Coordinates of C-alpha atoms in Angstrom, one line a residue:
X24 CA 8.8 -6.2 -16.1
X25 CA 6.1 -6.3 -13.6
X26 CA 5.8 -9.5 -11.6
X27 CA 2.9 -10.2 -9.4
X28 CA 2.6 -13.4 -7.4
X29 CA -0.4 -14.4 -5.2
X30 CA -0.9 -16.7 -2.3
X31 CA -3.9 -17.5 -0.1
X32 CA -5.1 -14.7 2.1
X33 CA -3.6 -14.8 5.6
X34 CA -5.4 -14.5 8.8
X35 CA -3.0 -13.2 11.3
X36 CA -0.3 -8.6 10.7
X37 CA 14.1 11.8 5.4
X38 CA 15.5 12.3 3.4
X39 CA 18.8 10.4 4.1
X40 CA 22.1 12.1 4.1
X41 CA 24.6 9.3 3.7
X42 CA 28.1 8.9 2.3
X43 CA 27.0 5.7 0.6
X44 CA 23.3 5.0 0.0
X45 CA 21.8 1.7 -0.9
X46 CA 18.8 2.5 -3.1
X47 CA 16.5 0.0 -4.6
X48 CA 15.1 -0.2 -8.1
X49 CA 11.8 -2.1 -8.7
X50 CA 11.8 -4.7 -11.5
X51 CA 8.2 -5.1 -12.7
X52 CA 6.7 -8.2 -14.6
X53 CA 3.4 -10.1 -14.3
X54 CA 2.6 -13.6 -13.2
X55 CA -0.3 -14.7 -10.9
X56 CA -1.4 -17.6 -8.9
X57 CA -4.5 -18.1 -6.7
X58 CA -5.1 -15.8 -3.8
X59 CA -4.7 -12.2 -2.7
X60 CA -1.1 -11.5 -1.6
X61 CA 0.8 -9.2 -4.0
X62 CA 4.6 -9.1 -4.0
X63 CA 6.8 -6.6 -5.9
X64 CA 10.4 -7.8 -6.2
X65 CA 13.1 -5.2 -5.7
X66 CA 16.9 -5.0 -6.3
X67 CA 19.5 -2.6 -4.9
X68 CA 21.4 0.3 -6.5
X69 CA 24.4 1.8 -4.7
X70 CA 24.8 5.6 -5.0
X71 CA 27.6 7.7 -3.7
X72 CA 27.5 10.8 -1.5
X73 CA 24.4 12.8 -0.8
X74 CA 25.2 16.3 0.4
X75 CA 28.6 15.0 1.7
X76 CA 27.0 13.9 4.9
X77 CA 27.8 10.8 7.0
X78 CA 25.7 7.6 6.7
X79 CA 24.7 7.9 10.3
X80 CA 22.3 10.8 9.5
X81 CA 18.8 10.6 10.9
X82 CA 15.6 10.6 8.9
X83 CA 12.7 12.3 10.6
X84 CA 9.4 12.4 8.9
X85 CA 5.9 12.3 10.4
X86 CA 5.8 12.1 14.2
X87 CA 9.2 13.5 14.8
X88 CA 8.6 16.5 12.6
X89 CA 5.1 17.3 13.6
X90 CA 6.1 17.1 17.3
X91 CA 8.9 19.6 16.6
X92 CA 11.7 17.0 17.1
X93 CA 14.0 18.1 14.3
X94 CA 17.5 18.0 15.7
X95 CA 18.5 21.2 15.6
X96 CA -13.4 -5.9 -4.5
X97 CA -13.3 -9.2 -2.5
X98 CA -11.5 -8.5 0.7
X99 CA -7.8 -9.2 0.1
X100 CA -4.5 -9.2 1.8
X101 CA -2.3 -6.8 -0.2
X102 CA 1.5 -7.0 0.0
X103 CA 3.9 -4.3 -1.1
X104 CA 7.6 -4.9 -0.9
X105 CA 9.5 -1.9 0.6
X106 CA 12.9 -0.9 -0.7
X107 CA 15.6 -0.5 1.9
X108 CA 17.6 2.7 1.6
X109 CA 20.7 1.5 3.5
X110 CA 18.6 0.8 6.6
X111 CA 17.5 4.4 6.8
X112 CA 14.2 4.6 4.9
X113 CA 11.7 2.2 3.5
X114 CA 9.9 3.0 0.3
X115 CA 7.9 1.3 -2.5
X116 CA 6.0 1.9 -5.7
X117 CA 2.4 3.0 -6.1
X118 CA 0.5 4.1 -9.2
X119 CA -1.2 7.5 -9.5
X120 CA -3.7 8.7 -12.1
X121 CA -5.3 7.1 -15.2
X122 CA -3.5 5.4 -16.8
X123 CA -1.4 4.8 -13.7
X124 CA 1.9 6.5 -13.4
X125 CA 4.5 4.8 -11.1
X126 CA 5.7 6.8 -8.2
X127 CA 8.0 5.8 -5.4
X128 CA 7.0 6.8 -1.9
X129 CA 8.2 6.4 1.7
X130 CA 5.7 4.5 3.8
X131 CA 5.4 6.7 6.9
X132 CA 3.3 5.6 10.0
X133 CA 4.1 9.0 11.6
X134 CA 2.2 11.2 9.2
X135 CA -1.2 10.8 7.5
X136 CA -1.1 12.6 4.1
X137 CA -0.1 11.3 0.7
X138 CA 1.9 13.6 -1.5
X139 CA 3.9 13.2 -4.7
X140 CA 6.2 15.5 -6.5
X141 CA 5.4 17.1 -9.9
X142 CA 8.0 18.0 -12.5
X143 CA 8.8 21.4 -10.8
X144 CA 9.5 19.7 -7.5
X145 CA 11.2 16.6 -8.9
X146 CA 14.5 18.4 -9.6
X147 CA 15.5 16.3 -12.5
X148 CA 14.3 12.9 -11.1
X149 CA 12.9 10.6 -13.7
X150 CA 9.8 9.6 -11.8
X151 CA 7.2 12.3 -11.0
X152 CA 3.4 12.7 -11.5
X153 CA 2.0 14.6 -14.4
X154 CA -1.6 15.5 -13.7
X155 CA -2.3 16.7 -17.3
X156 CA -1.6 13.1 -18.5
X157 CA -4.3 11.6 -16.2
X158 CA -7.9 11.4 -17.4
X159 CA -9.2 11.2 -13.9
X160 CA -7.3 14.2 -12.4
X161 CA -9.1 17.0 -10.7
X162 CA -7.4 20.0 -9.2
X163 CA -8.8 21.3 -5.9
X164 CA -6.9 24.6 -5.7
X165 CA -6.3 24.2 -2.0
X166 CA -2.8 24.8 -0.7
X167 CA -0.8 22.1 1.0
X168 CA 2.2 22.5 3.4
X169 CA 3.9 20.1 5.8
X170 CA 7.0 20.4 7.8
X171 CA 9.3 17.4 8.3
X172 CA 12.3 17.0 10.5
X173 CA 14.4 17.1 7.3
X174 CA 12.6 20.1 5.7
X175 CA 9.4 21.5 4.3
X176 CA 7.3 20.6 1.3
X177 CA 4.4 22.6 -0.3
X178 CA 2.0 22.4 -3.2
X179 CA -1.7 22.0 -4.0
X180 CA -4.3 19.4 -3.2
X181 CA -6.0 17.4 -5.9
X182 CA -8.2 14.3 -6.5
X183 CA -7.2 11.3 -8.6
X184 CA -7.1 7.5 -8.7
X185 CA -4.4 5.9 -6.6
X186 CA -3.5 2.2 -6.7
X187 CA -1.3 0.3 -4.2
X188 CA -0.7 -3.0 -6.0
X189 CA -4.2 -4.1 -7.0
X190 CA -5.9 -2.0 -4.4
X191 CA -7.5 0.9 -6.3
X192 CA -9.0 4.1 -4.8
X193 CA -10.7 6.5 -7.2
X194 CA -11.0 10.2 -6.3
X195 CA -8.5 10.1 -3.4
X196 CA -7.4 13.4 -2.1
X197 CA -3.7 13.9 -2.0
X198 CA -1.1 16.7 -2.6
X199 CA 1.0 17.5 -5.6
X200 CA 4.2 19.0 -4.3
X201 CA 6.1 21.6 -6.4
X202 CA 8.5 22.8 -3.6
X203 CA 10.8 20.3 -2.1
X204 CA 13.7 22.7 -1.6
X205 CA 13.6 22.4 2.2
X206 CA 14.3 18.7 2.2
X207 CA 18.0 17.8 2.7
X208 CA 19.3 15.3 0.1
X209 CA 16.1 15.3 -2.0
X210 CA 17.9 15.5 -5.3
X211 CA 19.8 12.3 -4.6
X212 CA 17.1 10.3 -3.0
X213 CA 15.3 7.5 -4.9
X214 CA 11.8 8.3 -3.8
X215 CA 9.6 11.2 -4.8
X216 CA 6.7 11.2 -2.3
X217 CA 5.4 10.2 1.1
X218 CA 2.5 7.9 1.9
X219 CA 1.3 8.6 5.4
X220 CA -0.3 5.8 7.3
X221 CA -1.3 7.7 10.5
X222 CA -4.8 8.5 11.6
X223 CA -7.1 11.0 9.9
X224 CA -7.0 13.4 12.8
X225 CA -3.5 14.6 11.9
X226 CA -4.0 14.8 8.1
X227 CA -3.7 18.2 6.4
X228 CA -6.3 17.1 3.9
X229 CA -10.0 17.4 4.6
X230 CA -10.6 14.2 2.6
X231 CA -10.0 10.6 3.6
X232 CA -6.5 9.3 4.2
X233 CA -5.4 6.4 2.0
X234 CA -5.8 3.8 4.8
X235 CA -9.2 5.2 5.8
X236 CA -10.3 5.0 2.2
X237 CA -9.1 1.5 1.8
X238 CA -11.0 0.4 4.9
X239 CA -14.2 2.1 3.8
X240 CA -13.9 0.6 0.3
X241 CA -14.2 -3.0 1.7
X242 CA -11.1 -4.1 -0.3
X243 CA -9.2 -5.3 2.7
X244 CA -9.7 -8.7 4.4
X245 CA -9.1 -7.0 7.7
X246 CA -8.6 -3.3 8.6
X247 CA -4.9 -3.7 9.4
X248 CA -1.5 -3.4 7.9
X249 CA 1.8 -4.9 8.9
X250 CA 5.5 -3.9 8.5
X251 CA 8.5 -6.2 8.0
X252 CA 11.5 -4.0 7.6
X253 CA 14.2 -5.8 5.7
X254 CA 17.7 -5.5 6.9
X255 CA 20.0 -4.7 4.0
X256 CA 17.4 -6.5 2.0
X257 CA 13.8 -5.8 0.8
X258 CA 11.1 -5.2 3.4
X259 CA 7.4 -5.9 3.1
X260 CA 4.3 -3.9 3.8
X261 CA 1.1 -5.9 3.9
X262 CA -2.4 -4.4 3.7
X263 CA -5.3 -6.4 5.1
X264 CA -3.2 -8.9 7.2
X265 CA 0.3 -10.0 8.0
X266 CA 2.8 -12.3 6.3
X267 CA 3.4 -15.2 8.7
X268 CA 6.7 -16.0 7.0
X269 CA 8.1 -12.9 8.6
X270 CA 6.7 -13.4 12.1
X271 CA 8.6 -15.5 14.6
X272 CA 6.4 -15.2 17.8
X273 CA 2.9 -14.5 19.0
X274 CA 1.7 -10.9 19.0
X275 CA 1.5 -8.8 22.1
X276 CA -1.3 -6.3 21.7
X277 CA -1.2 -2.8 23.1
X278 CA -4.0 -0.3 22.7
X279 CA -3.3 3.1 21.0
X280 CA -3.6 5.8 23.7
X281 CA -4.2 8.7 21.3
X282 CA -5.4 7.9 17.7
X283 CA -3.3 10.6 16.0
X284 CA 0.1 9.0 15.7
X285 CA 0.5 5.3 16.5
X286 CA 1.2 6.0 20.2
X287 CA 1.0 3.4 23.0
X288 CA 1.6 3.3 26.7
X289 CA 5.3 2.7 27.6
X290 CA 5.5 0.9 31.0
X291 CA 9.2 1.5 31.4
X292 CA 12.7 1.1 29.9
X293 CA 15.3 -1.2 31.3
X294 CA 19.0 -1.5 30.7
X295 CA 19.7 -5.0 31.7
X296 CA 19.3 -5.3 35.5
X297 CA 21.3 -2.1 36.1
X298 CA 18.8 0.7 35.3
X299 CA 15.0 1.2 35.0
X300 CA 13.4 4.4 33.7
X301 CA 9.7 5.1 34.1
X302 CA 9.4 8.8 33.7
X303 CA 8.1 8.7 30.1
X304 CA 4.8 6.9 29.6
X305 CA 4.3 7.2 25.8
X306 CA 6.0 5.6 22.8
X307 CA 5.2 6.3 19.1
X308 CA 6.0 3.6 16.6
X309 CA 7.1 5.5 13.5
X310 CA 8.4 3.9 10.2
X311 CA 9.3 7.4 9.0
X312 CA 12.0 7.9 11.7
X313 CA 15.2 5.9 11.1
X314 CA 16.5 5.7 14.7
X315 CA 15.2 5.3 18.2
X316 CA 14.6 8.8 19.7
X317 CA 14.1 9.7 23.3
X318 CA 14.2 12.5 25.8
X319 CA 17.7 13.9 26.4
X320 CA 17.9 13.2 30.1
X321 CA 16.9 9.5 29.7
X322 CA 19.1 8.9 26.7
X323 CA 22.1 10.5 28.4
X324 CA 21.6 8.3 31.5
X325 CA 21.3 5.1 29.5
X326 CA 24.4 5.9 27.3
X327 CA 26.4 6.9 30.4
X328 CA 25.7 3.5 31.9
X329 CA 27.3 1.8 28.9
X330 CA 30.2 4.2 28.5
X331 CA 29.0 5.6 25.1
X332 CA 30.4 8.8 23.7
X333 CA 28.8 11.2 21.2
X334 CA 30.0 11.8 17.6
X335 CA 27.9 14.2 15.5
X336 CA 24.9 13.7 17.8
X337 CA 25.0 9.9 17.7
X338 CA 26.4 7.6 20.3
X339 CA 29.4 5.2 19.8
X340 CA 30.8 2.4 21.9
X341 CA 33.7 0.0 21.6
X342 CA 32.6 -2.9 19.5
X343 CA 34.5 -5.2 21.9
X344 CA 32.4 -4.1 24.9
X345 CA 29.9 -6.6 26.4
X346 CA 26.8 -4.6 27.1
X347 CA 23.3 -5.3 28.5
X348 CA 20.1 -5.4 26.5
X349 CA 18.0 -2.3 26.2
X350 CA 14.3 -3.2 26.7
X351 CA 11.1 -1.3 26.1
X352 CA 8.3 -2.6 28.2
X353 CA 5.0 -2.5 26.2
X354 CA 1.8 -4.2 27.3
X355 CA 3.7 -5.7 30.2
X356 CA 6.2 -7.5 27.9
X357 CA 9.9 -6.6 27.5
X358 CA 10.9 -6.0 23.9
X359 CA 14.7 -6.3 24.1
X360 CA 17.3 -4.9 21.8
X361 CA 20.8 -6.2 22.1
X362 CA 23.7 -3.9 21.4
X363 CA 24.1 -5.8 18.1
X364 CA 20.5 -4.8 17.3
X365 CA 21.3 -1.2 18.1
X366 CA 24.5 -0.9 16.0
X367 CA 23.9 0.8 12.7
X368 CA 27.5 1.2 11.6
X369 CA 31.0 0.0 12.5
X370 CA 34.0 2.3 12.2
X371 CA 37.2 0.5 12.9
X372 CA 36.8 -0.7 16.5
X373 CA 33.9 1.6 17.3
X374 CA 30.2 0.9 16.8
X375 CA 27.6 3.6 16.2
X376 CA 24.3 3.1 17.9
X377 CA 20.9 3.9 16.4
X378 CA 19.7 6.0 19.3
X379 CA 19.4 9.8 19.5
X380 CA 18.5 12.3 22.2
X381 CA 16.1 15.1 21.3
X382 CA 13.7 17.1 23.5
X383 CA 10.3 18.5 22.7
X384 CA 7.5 19.9 24.8
X385 CA 6.2 16.5 26.0
X386 CA 8.1 13.4 27.2
X387 CA 7.9 10.5 24.7
X388 CA 10.0 8.0 22.9
X389 CA 9.9 7.3 19.1
X390 CA 10.5 3.7 18.2
X391 CA 11.7 4.1 14.6
X392 CA 13.2 1.7 12.1
X393 CA 15.9 0.3 14.4
X394 CA 13.2 -1.1 16.7
X395 CA 11.0 -2.1 13.8
X396 CA 13.7 -4.2 12.2
X397 CA 13.8 -6.4 15.3
X398 CA 10.0 -6.6 15.8
X399 CA 7.3 -7.1 13.3
X400 CA 4.6 -4.5 13.9
X401 CA 0.9 -5.0 13.1
X402 CA -1.1 -1.8 12.9
X403 CA -4.7 -2.6 13.7
X404 CA -6.6 0.4 12.3
X405 CA -10.0 -1.1 13.2
X406 CA -9.4 -1.7 16.8
X407 CA -6.8 1.1 17.3
X408 CA -4.1 -1.1 18.7
X409 CA -0.6 -2.3 17.9
X410 CA 0.7 -5.9 17.8
X411 CA 4.3 -6.6 18.4
X412 CA 6.1 -9.9 17.5
X413 CA 9.6 -10.9 16.9
X414 CA 10.5 -10.5 13.2
X415 CA 11.7 -13.7 11.5
X416 CA 15.2 -12.3 10.9
X417 CA 17.4 -9.3 10.8
X418 CA 20.0 -7.0 12.4
X419 CA 20.6 -3.3 12.0
X420 CA 24.1 -3.1 10.7
X421 CA 24.8 -0.7 7.8

């Protein structure tokens, strides 16, 4: 069944290696009311071990990977519900080709390309794209390759029709991936592609990115999209605006400093009143990275102050400890995360924190899904800025 419900347009906007995964399965039906907000309802499916790895494993897609951070018609507001893979990835359904073939993709603000798996790269998954079955498919015979923190994918570029809800883009350039062997846990994951929402400048394709094409098509009410990351529940990605039901405060706007990734100026980081760090001046907001990632020296200093210890590259503290907030100062405003916000898993009396230390050639922080579950983020493509507001609900606990 495919169920579509509409409301009035609104004016304000890797693969996981887990011992237990919460996957989601879309249930599709059709019903419509007046307006332009499309919702796709989603339910959960629980799946056992993937690659025998712990549920604390990190997903690193666009920004983290490309920066080399692998640890060792009328304008509308379009709404796509995102499935929550046990608080580690957010994915939803798009249609590719004519007639449309449903494909599940991770929505990744840290990369810019769209790719979908074909039968050879699907490794037995039920959903994959078959270009031969599409009457609008056109092969480009240009190779595609991208490296993610969790592995590599490769294939060939093509052109075809792509639809996100009722937003349709003919002749969009994207990649058909036949090699997913480098991605850990691919066989057990519920998604079979990546939809990059970064800027055109970091795209592997010479054509328009999906967001760039949507803006140029005039289908969006405003050139923005907004993320609400559900916490052990469905999330929501809105194209053309925001969903005010998921926003609990005014937006603080911060200009993008480099229109490649969604990078903004980071004023400082504060741990309660005990410690202020100002050595790193850039933060990237990345829905394709599951945790908060920072330079080793700074993360080590912060974790030492709260008495955290490391287990398999992640930090744990006593769940009984009373700890100060960790705040990221963006646009002059403190965006605080309590220790409860940072906890991604409880193990007996210990709490695992969603923060990881990784070094690259430049100092920066990546504010991944742990941050984005606490704060609704509006990505303003037209004005190249980010808006941050308190999300209406949520905590990070797995």
